[in-house]
Coordinates of C-alpha atoms in Angstrom, one line a residue:
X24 CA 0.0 0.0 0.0
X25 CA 2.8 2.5 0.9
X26 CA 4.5 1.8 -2.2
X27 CA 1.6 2.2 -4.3
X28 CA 1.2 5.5 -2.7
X29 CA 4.2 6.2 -3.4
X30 CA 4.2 5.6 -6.7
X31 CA 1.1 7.2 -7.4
X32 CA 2.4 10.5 -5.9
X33 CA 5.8 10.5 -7.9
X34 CA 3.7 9.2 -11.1
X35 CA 1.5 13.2 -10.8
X36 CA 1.2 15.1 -13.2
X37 CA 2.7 18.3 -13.6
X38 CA -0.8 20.1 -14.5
X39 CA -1.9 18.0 -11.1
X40 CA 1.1 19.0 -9.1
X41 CA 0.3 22.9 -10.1
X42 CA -3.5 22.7 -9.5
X43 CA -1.8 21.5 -5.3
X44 CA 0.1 24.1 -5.3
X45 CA -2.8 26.6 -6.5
X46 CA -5.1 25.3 -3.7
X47 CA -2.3 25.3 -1.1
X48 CA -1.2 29.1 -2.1
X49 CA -5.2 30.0 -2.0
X50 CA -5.7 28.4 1.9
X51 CA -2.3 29.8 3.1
X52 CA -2.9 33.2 2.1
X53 CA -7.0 33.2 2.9
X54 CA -5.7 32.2 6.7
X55 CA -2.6 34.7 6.5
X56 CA -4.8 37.4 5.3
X57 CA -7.5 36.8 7.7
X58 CA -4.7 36.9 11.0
X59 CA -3.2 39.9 9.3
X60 CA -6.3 41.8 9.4
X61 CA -7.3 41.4 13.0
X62 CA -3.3 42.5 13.7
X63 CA -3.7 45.9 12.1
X64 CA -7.2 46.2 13.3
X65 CA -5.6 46.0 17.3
X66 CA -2.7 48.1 15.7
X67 CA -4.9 50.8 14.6
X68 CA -6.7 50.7 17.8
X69 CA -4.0 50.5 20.1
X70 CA -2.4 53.5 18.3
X71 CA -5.5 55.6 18.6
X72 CA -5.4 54.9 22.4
X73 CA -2.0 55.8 22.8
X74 CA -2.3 59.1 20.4
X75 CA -5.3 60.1 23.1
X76 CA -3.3 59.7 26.2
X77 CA -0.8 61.7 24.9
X78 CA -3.1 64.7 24.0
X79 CA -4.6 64.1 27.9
X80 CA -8.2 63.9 26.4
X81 CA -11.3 63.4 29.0
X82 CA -13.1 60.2 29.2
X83 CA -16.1 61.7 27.1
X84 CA -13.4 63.1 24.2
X85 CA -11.9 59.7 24.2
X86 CA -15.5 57.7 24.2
X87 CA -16.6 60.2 21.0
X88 CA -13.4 59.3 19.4
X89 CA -13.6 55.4 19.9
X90 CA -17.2 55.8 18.6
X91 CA -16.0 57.3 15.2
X92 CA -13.0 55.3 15.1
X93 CA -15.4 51.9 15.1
X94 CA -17.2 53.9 12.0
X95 CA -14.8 53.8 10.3
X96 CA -13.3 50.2 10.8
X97 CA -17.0 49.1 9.7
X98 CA -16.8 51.6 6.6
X99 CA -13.5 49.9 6.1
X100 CA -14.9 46.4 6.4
X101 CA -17.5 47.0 3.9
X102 CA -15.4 48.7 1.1
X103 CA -12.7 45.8 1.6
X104 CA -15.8 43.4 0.1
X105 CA -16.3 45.5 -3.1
X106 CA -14.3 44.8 -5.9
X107 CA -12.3 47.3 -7.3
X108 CA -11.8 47.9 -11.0
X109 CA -11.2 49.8 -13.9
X110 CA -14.6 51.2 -14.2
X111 CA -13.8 53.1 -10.9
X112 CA -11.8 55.0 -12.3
X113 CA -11.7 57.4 -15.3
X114 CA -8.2 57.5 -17.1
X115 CA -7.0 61.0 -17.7
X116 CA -3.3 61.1 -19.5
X117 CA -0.2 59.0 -20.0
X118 CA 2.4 60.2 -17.5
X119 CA 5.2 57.3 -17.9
X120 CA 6.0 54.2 -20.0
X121 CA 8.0 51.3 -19.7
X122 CA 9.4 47.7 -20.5
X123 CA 6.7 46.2 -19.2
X124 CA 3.5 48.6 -18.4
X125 CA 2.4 52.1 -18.1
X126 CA 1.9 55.1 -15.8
X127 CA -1.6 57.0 -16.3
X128 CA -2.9 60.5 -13.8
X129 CA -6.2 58.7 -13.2
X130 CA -9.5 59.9 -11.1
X131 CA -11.6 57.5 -8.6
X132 CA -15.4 58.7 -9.7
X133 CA -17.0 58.2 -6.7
X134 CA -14.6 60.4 -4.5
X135 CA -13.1 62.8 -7.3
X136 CA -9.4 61.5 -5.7
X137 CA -6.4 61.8 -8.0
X138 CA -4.2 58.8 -8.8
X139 CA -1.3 57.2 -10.7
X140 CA -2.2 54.0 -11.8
X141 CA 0.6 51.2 -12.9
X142 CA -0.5 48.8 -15.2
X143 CA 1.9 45.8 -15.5
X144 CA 0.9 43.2 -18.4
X145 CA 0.5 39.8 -17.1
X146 CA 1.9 38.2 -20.3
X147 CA 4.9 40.2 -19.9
X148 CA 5.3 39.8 -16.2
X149 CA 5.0 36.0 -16.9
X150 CA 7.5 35.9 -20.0
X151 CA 10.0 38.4 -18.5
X152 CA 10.2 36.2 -15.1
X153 CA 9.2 39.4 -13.2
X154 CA 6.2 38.0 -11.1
X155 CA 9.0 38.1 -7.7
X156 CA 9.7 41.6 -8.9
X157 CA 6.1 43.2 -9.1
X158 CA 5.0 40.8 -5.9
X159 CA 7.6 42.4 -3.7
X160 CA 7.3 46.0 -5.1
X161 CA 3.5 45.5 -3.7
X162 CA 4.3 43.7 -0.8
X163 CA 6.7 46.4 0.4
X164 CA 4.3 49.3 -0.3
X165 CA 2.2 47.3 1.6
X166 CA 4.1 47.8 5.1
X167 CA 6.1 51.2 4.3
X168 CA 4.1 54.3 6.0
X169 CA 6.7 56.6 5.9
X170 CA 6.7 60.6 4.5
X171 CA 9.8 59.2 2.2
X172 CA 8.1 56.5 0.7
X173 CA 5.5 57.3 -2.2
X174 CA 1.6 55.8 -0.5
X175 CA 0.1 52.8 -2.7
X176 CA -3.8 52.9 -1.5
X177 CA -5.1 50.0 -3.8
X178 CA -3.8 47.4 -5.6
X179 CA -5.8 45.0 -8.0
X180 CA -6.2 42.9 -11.2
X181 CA -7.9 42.0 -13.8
X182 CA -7.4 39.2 -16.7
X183 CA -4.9 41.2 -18.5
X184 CA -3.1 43.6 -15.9
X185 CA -2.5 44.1 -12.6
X186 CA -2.9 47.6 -11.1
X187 CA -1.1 49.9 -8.4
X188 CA -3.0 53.0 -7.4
X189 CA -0.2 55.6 -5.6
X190 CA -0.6 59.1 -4.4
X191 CA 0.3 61.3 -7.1
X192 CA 3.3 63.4 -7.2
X193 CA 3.3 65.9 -9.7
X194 CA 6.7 67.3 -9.3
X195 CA 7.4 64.4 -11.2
X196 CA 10.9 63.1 -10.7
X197 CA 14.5 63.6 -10.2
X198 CA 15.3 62.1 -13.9
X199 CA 13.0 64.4 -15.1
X200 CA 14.3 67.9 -13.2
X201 CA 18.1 67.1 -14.1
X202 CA 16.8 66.6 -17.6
X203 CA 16.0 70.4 -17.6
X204 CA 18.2 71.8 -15.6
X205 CA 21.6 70.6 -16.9
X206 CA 23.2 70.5 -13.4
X207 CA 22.1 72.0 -9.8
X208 CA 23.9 74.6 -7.8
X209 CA 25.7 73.0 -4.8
X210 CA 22.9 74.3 -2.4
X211 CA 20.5 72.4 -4.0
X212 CA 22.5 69.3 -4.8
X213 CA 22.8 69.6 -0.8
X214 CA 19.0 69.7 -0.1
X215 CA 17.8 66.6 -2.4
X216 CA 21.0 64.5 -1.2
X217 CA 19.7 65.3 2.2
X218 CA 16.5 64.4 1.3
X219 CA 17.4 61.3 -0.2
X220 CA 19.7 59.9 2.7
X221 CA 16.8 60.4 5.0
X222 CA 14.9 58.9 2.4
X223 CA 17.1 55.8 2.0
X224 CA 17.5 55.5 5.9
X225 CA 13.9 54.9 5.9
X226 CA 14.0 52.2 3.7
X227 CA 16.7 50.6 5.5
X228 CA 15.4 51.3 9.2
X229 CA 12.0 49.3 7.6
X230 CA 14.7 46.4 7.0
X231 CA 15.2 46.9 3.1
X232 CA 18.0 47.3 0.8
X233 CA 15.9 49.2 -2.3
X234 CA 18.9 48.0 -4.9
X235 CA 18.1 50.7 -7.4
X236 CA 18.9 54.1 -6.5
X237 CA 18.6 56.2 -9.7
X238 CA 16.9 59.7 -10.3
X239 CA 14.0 58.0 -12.2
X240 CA 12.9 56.4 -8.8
X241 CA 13.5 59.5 -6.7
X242 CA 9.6 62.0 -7.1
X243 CA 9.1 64.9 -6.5
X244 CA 5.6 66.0 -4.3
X245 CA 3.8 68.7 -5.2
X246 CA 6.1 71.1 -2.7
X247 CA 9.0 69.9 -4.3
X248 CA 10.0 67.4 -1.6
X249 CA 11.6 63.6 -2.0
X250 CA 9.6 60.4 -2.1
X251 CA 11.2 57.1 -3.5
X252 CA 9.5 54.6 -5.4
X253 CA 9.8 51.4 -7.6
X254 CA 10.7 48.8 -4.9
X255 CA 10.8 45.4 -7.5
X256 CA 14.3 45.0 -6.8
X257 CA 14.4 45.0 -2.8
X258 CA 14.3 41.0 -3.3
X259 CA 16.0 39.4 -5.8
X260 CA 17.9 40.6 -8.7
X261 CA 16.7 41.1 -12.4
X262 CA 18.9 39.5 -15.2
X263 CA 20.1 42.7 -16.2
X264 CA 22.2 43.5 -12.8
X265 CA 24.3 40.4 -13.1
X266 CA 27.4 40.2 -14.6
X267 CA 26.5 37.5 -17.2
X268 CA 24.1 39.6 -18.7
X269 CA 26.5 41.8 -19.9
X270 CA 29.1 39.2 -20.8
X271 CA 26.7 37.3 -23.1
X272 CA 25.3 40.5 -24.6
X273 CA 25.7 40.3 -28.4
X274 CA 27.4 43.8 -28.4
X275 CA 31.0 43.7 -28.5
X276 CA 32.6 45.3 -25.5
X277 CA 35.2 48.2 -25.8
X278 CA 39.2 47.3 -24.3
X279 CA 39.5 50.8 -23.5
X280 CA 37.5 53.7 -21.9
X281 CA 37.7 56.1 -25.1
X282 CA 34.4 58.0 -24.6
X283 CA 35.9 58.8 -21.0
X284 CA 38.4 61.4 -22.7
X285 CA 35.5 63.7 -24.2
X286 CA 34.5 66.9 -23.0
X287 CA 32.0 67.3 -20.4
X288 CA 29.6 69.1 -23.0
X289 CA 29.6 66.6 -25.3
X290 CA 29.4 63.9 -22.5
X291 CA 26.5 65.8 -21.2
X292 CA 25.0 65.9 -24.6
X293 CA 25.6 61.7 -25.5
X294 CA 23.9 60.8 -22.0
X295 CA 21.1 63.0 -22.1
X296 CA 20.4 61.4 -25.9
X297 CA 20.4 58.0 -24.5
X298 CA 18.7 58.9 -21.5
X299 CA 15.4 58.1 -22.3
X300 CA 15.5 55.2 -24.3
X301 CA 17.9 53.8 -21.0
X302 CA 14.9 54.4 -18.7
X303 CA 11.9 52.9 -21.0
X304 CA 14.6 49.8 -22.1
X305 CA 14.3 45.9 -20.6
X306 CA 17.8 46.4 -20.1
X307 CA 18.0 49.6 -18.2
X308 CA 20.8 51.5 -17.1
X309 CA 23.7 50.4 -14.9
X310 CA 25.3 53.4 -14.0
X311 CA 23.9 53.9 -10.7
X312 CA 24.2 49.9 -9.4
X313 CA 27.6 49.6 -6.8
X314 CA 30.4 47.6 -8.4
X315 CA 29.6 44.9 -5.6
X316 CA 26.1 44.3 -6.7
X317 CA 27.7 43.2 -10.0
X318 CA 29.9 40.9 -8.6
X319 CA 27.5 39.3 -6.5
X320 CA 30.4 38.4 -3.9
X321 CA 28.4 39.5 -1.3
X322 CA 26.4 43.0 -0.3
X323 CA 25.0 45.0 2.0
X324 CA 22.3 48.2 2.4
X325 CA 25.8 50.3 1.7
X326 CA 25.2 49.7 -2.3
X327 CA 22.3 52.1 -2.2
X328 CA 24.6 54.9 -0.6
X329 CA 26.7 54.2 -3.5
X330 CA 24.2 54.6 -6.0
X331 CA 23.2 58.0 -3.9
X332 CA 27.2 59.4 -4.8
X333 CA 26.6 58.8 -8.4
X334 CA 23.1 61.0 -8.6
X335 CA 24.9 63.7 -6.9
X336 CA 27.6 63.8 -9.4
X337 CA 25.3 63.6 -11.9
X338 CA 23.6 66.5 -10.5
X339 CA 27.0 68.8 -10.1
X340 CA 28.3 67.8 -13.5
X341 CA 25.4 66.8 -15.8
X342 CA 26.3 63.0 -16.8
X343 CA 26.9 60.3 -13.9
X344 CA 30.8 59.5 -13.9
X345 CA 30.5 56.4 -15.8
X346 CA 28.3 57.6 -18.2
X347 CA 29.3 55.7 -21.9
X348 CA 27.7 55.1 -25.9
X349 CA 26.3 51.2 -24.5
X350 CA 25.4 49.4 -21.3
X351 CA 28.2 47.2 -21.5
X352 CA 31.2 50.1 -21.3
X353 CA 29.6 51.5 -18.6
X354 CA 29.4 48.3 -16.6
X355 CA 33.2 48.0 -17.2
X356 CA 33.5 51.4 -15.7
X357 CA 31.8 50.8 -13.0
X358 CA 33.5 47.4 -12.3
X359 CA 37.4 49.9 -13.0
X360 CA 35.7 52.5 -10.7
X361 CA 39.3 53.7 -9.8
X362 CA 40.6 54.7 -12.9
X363 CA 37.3 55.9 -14.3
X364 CA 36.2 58.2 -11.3
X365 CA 37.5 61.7 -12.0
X366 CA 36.4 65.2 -11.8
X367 CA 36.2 66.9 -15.1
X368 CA 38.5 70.4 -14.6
X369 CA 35.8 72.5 -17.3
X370 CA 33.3 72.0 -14.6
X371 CA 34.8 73.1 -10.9
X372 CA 32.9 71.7 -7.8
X373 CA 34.1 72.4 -4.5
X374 CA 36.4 70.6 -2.3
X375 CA 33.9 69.6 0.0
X376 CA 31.0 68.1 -2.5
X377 CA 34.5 66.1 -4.1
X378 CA 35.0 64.7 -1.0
X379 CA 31.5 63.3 -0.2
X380 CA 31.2 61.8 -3.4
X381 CA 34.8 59.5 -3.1
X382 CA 33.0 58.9 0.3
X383 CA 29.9 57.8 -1.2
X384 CA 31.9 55.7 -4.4
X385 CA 34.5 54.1 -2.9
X386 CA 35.2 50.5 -1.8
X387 CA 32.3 49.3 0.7
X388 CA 34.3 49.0 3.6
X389 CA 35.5 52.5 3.8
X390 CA 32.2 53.6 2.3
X391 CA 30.5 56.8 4.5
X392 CA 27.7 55.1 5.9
X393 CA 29.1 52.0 7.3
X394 CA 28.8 53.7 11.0
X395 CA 24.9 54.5 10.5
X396 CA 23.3 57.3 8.8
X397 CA 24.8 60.0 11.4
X398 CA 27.9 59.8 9.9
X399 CA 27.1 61.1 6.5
X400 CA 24.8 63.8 8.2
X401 CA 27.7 65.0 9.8
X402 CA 29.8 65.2 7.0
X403 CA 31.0 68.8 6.0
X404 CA 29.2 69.2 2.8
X405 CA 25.6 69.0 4.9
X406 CA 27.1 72.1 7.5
X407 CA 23.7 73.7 8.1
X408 CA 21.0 71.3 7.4
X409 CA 17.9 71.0 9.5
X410 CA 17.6 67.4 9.2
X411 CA 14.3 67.5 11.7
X412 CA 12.8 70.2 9.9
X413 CA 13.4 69.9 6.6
X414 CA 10.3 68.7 5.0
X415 CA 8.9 71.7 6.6
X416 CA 11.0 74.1 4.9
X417 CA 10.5 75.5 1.2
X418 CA 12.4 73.1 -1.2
X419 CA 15.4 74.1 -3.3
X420 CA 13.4 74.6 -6.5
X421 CA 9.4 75.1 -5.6
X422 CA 7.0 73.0 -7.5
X423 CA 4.2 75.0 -9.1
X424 CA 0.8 73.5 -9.3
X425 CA -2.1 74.8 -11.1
X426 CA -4.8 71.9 -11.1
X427 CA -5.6 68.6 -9.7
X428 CA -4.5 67.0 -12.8
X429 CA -1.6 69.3 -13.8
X430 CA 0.8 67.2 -15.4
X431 CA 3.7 70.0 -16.5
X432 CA 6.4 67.9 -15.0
X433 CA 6.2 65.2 -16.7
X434 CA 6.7 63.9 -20.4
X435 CA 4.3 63.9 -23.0
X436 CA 3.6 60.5 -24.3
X437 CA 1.1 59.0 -26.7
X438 CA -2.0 57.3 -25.8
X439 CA -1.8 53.4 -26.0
X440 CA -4.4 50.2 -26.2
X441 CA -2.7 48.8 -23.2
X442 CA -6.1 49.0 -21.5
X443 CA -7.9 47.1 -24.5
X444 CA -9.5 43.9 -23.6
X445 CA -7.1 42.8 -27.4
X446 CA -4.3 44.6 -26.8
X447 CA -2.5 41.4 -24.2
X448 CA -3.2 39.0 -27.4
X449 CA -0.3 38.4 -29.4
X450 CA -0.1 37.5 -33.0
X451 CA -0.7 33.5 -33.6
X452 CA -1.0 31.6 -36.6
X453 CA -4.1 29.9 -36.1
X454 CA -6.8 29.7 -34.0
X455 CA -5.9 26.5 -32.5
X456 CA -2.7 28.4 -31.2
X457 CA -4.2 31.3 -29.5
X458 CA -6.7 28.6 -28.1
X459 CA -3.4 27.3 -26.5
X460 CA -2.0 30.4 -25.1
X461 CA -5.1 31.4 -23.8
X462 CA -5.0 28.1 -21.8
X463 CA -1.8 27.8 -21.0
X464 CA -1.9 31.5 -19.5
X465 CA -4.7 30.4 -17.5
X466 CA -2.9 27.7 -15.8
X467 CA -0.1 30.2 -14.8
X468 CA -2.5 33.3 -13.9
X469 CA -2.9 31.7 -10.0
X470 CA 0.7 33.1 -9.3
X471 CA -0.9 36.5 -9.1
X472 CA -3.0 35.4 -6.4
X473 CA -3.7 37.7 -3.4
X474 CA -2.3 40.7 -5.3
X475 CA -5.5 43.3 -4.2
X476 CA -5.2 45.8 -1.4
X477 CA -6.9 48.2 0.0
X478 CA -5.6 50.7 2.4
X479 CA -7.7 51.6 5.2
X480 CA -6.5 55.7 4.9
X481 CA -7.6 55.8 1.5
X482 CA -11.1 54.2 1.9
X483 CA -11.9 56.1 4.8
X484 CA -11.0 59.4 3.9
X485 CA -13.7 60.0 1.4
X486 CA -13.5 63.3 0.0
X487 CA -10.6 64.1 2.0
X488 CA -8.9 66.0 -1.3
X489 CA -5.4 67.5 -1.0
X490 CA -5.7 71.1 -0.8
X491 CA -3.2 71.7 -3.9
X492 CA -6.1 69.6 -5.2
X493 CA -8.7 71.8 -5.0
X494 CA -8.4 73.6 -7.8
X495 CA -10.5 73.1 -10.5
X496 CA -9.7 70.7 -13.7
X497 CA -8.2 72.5 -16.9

């Protein structure tokens, strides 16, 4: 009997062996889901207990207070049952575009809320192997709730996408700014690095290493202040960050560093060419990624200060220091870091901003940072920064909104069919073979699984519109 139990079990089939691990993934995260809820629920009350002792409220403040407070978890209760979806929202403009999705400015009818909505194709996210990527992005955004992190209030899915609804920040980002202003004056250099370290921190104090540092990932809120996003790489790495992507590349890689001995203008020129196409490629950019990610020798949360010394060259001097024509000279730079590192004369920076930067790029042992976070804030080039106050104070450059859907910074981009029940469907040959797809993309769809969210702040805060909001639609 045991044997022929056995054998029975080793003889499944794989479509059997999938359909177990479907049912098992459903039950695990039902329970999971179920425990999680009652946690925050006791989180959420305990911290509304603790918030009224503090303000010394009297018993019949605090028993008004509970009583709105259990409003609200029932409001919360009964919007978590209704299904979200696109007809909820009306889609306004394209604001970014990528490998494998969109970003669209989008409105919730019911409340008149702004959003931006990131649609991911499934197909894609199946045939690039980025399901662990998109999973932890929305896992993480999940548990931030921090003023450095941008907010995702819903997530959810349909047959064809899945959807992230985040606050929108329509100082757009840091790509985007250094794009148009060629380079920044050291005082403001100084306020977004100090931004971003306090930024990163909290990332780090939350118990993540975010992996990919790079101006496209650091926005801009509508006072001009940092918020960092795009968290797919805080587990595991994408193809394109290991060394043997580069080495089996069909482009042929350079034996010498030629494009490092042209000006700075015409560097700044060649990078801000390629820019674009960098940030909407598969292959992305590796200028920002520390030498040790690369080697994959071993890492730590200092790579991301790393990447953090590269942005601020690239804000002082217009191109990041390994800037090149292709992907793969630049990952050689990076990887020869100690020849290719150097300060261009026909654009002087001072002593001090020099000095934080070898701090930042150097090898990770002496890297600033290794201490804690104090030690960078303490370095010289910071002299004078409020670190406890400064999302208080005006930002370097002010962000100007004029409506609730002002997009000004941000590109223009075409509209696109990604939101067309056809547009997932590739070209096949015959009927029988898109029969095929379509089934073997529903045996894989169940990896998505548990991928909606709602956040309790955003359902119930109806109405609550920003006040830079308020102004009316152009």
């Amino acid at each position: 009997m045991a044997t022929r139990g056995h054998s029975s079990c080793s003889s499944m089939s794989n479509h059997t062996k999938e359909r177990v691990n479907m049912a098992m993934v459903t039950l695990e995260n039902f329970y999971c889901n179920l425990i999680d809820q009652h946690e925050e629920r006791e989180m959420r009350q305990q911290k509304l207990e603790m918030v009224m002792e503090e303000e010394g409220l009297p018993d019949e403040e605090k028993r008004i207070r509970r009583s709105q407070h259990a409003r609200k978890e029932t409001e919360f209760l009964r919007l978590k049952r209704t299904r979200l979806g696109l007809d909820d929202f009306e889609s306004l403009k394209v604001i970014g575009r990528g490998a494998f999705g969109e970003v669209r400015l989008v409105q919730k009818k019911d409340t008149g809320h702004i959003y931006a909505m990131k649609i991911l194709r499934k197909a894609d996210m199946l045939a690039k192997e980025q399901v662990g990527h998109i999973r932890a992005e929305r896992d993480i955004l999940v548990q931030a709730d921090s003023l450095w992190v941008v907010k995702m209030f819903y997530s959810f899915q349909d047959k064809i996408n899945l959807y992230l609804l985040m606050e929108f920040l329509p100082g757009g980002d840091m790509m985007t700014l250094l794009m148009k202003k060629d380079t920044l004056s050291e005082e403001e250099t100084q306020f977004y690095v100090a931004e971003t370290v306090l930024a990163i921190d909290s990332i780090h104090q939350m118990g993540f290493i975010h992996r990919d540092i790079k101006p496209d990932n650091v926005l801009l809120d509508s006072k001009g202040h940092v918020k960092l996003s795009d968290f797919g790489l805080c587990t595991g790495l994408k193809k394109a960050h290991r060394t043997e992507f580069y080495r089996n590349l069909n482009h042929s890689i350079s034996n010498d560093f030629t494009s490092q001995y042209m000006n700075s203008k015409r560097k700044a020129e060649t990078w801000k060419r390629n820019r674009r196409q960098l940030a909407f490629s598969t292959v992305g950019t590796p200028d920002y990624i520390a030498p040790e990610v690369f080697m994959q020798t071993g890492y730590n949360k200092l790579c991301d200060w790393w990447s953090l010394g590269v942005i601020m060259y690239e804000m002082l001097i217009g191109y990041p220091p390994f800037c090149s024509e292709t992907p793969q000279e630049t990952y050689k730079k990076v990887m020869n870091w100690k020849e290719t590192l150097v300060f261009p004369p026909e654009v002087p920076i001072s002593e001090r901003a020099k000095d934080l930067i070898l701090r930042f790029c150097c090898e990770g042992d002496h890297r600033i940072g290794a201490t804690g976070v104090e030690e960078i804030k303490r370095n010289l080039f910071f002299e004078g920064v409020d670190y406890d106050h400064i999302r208080e104070r005006p930002a370097a450059i002010p962000i100007e909104i004029k409506s609730i859907d002002d997009t000004s910074n941000f590109d223009e981009f075409p509209e696109s069919d990604i939101l067309s029940p056809t547009a997932a469907a590739a070209p096949t040959k015959s009927p029988a073979a898109a029969a095929a797809a379509e089934a073997d993309y529903k045996n894989k769809d169940w990896v998505f699984i548990n991928y909606t969210y709602k956040r309790f702040e955003g359902l119930t805060a109806r109405g609550a519109i920003p006040s830079y909001m308020k102004g009316s639609k152009r």
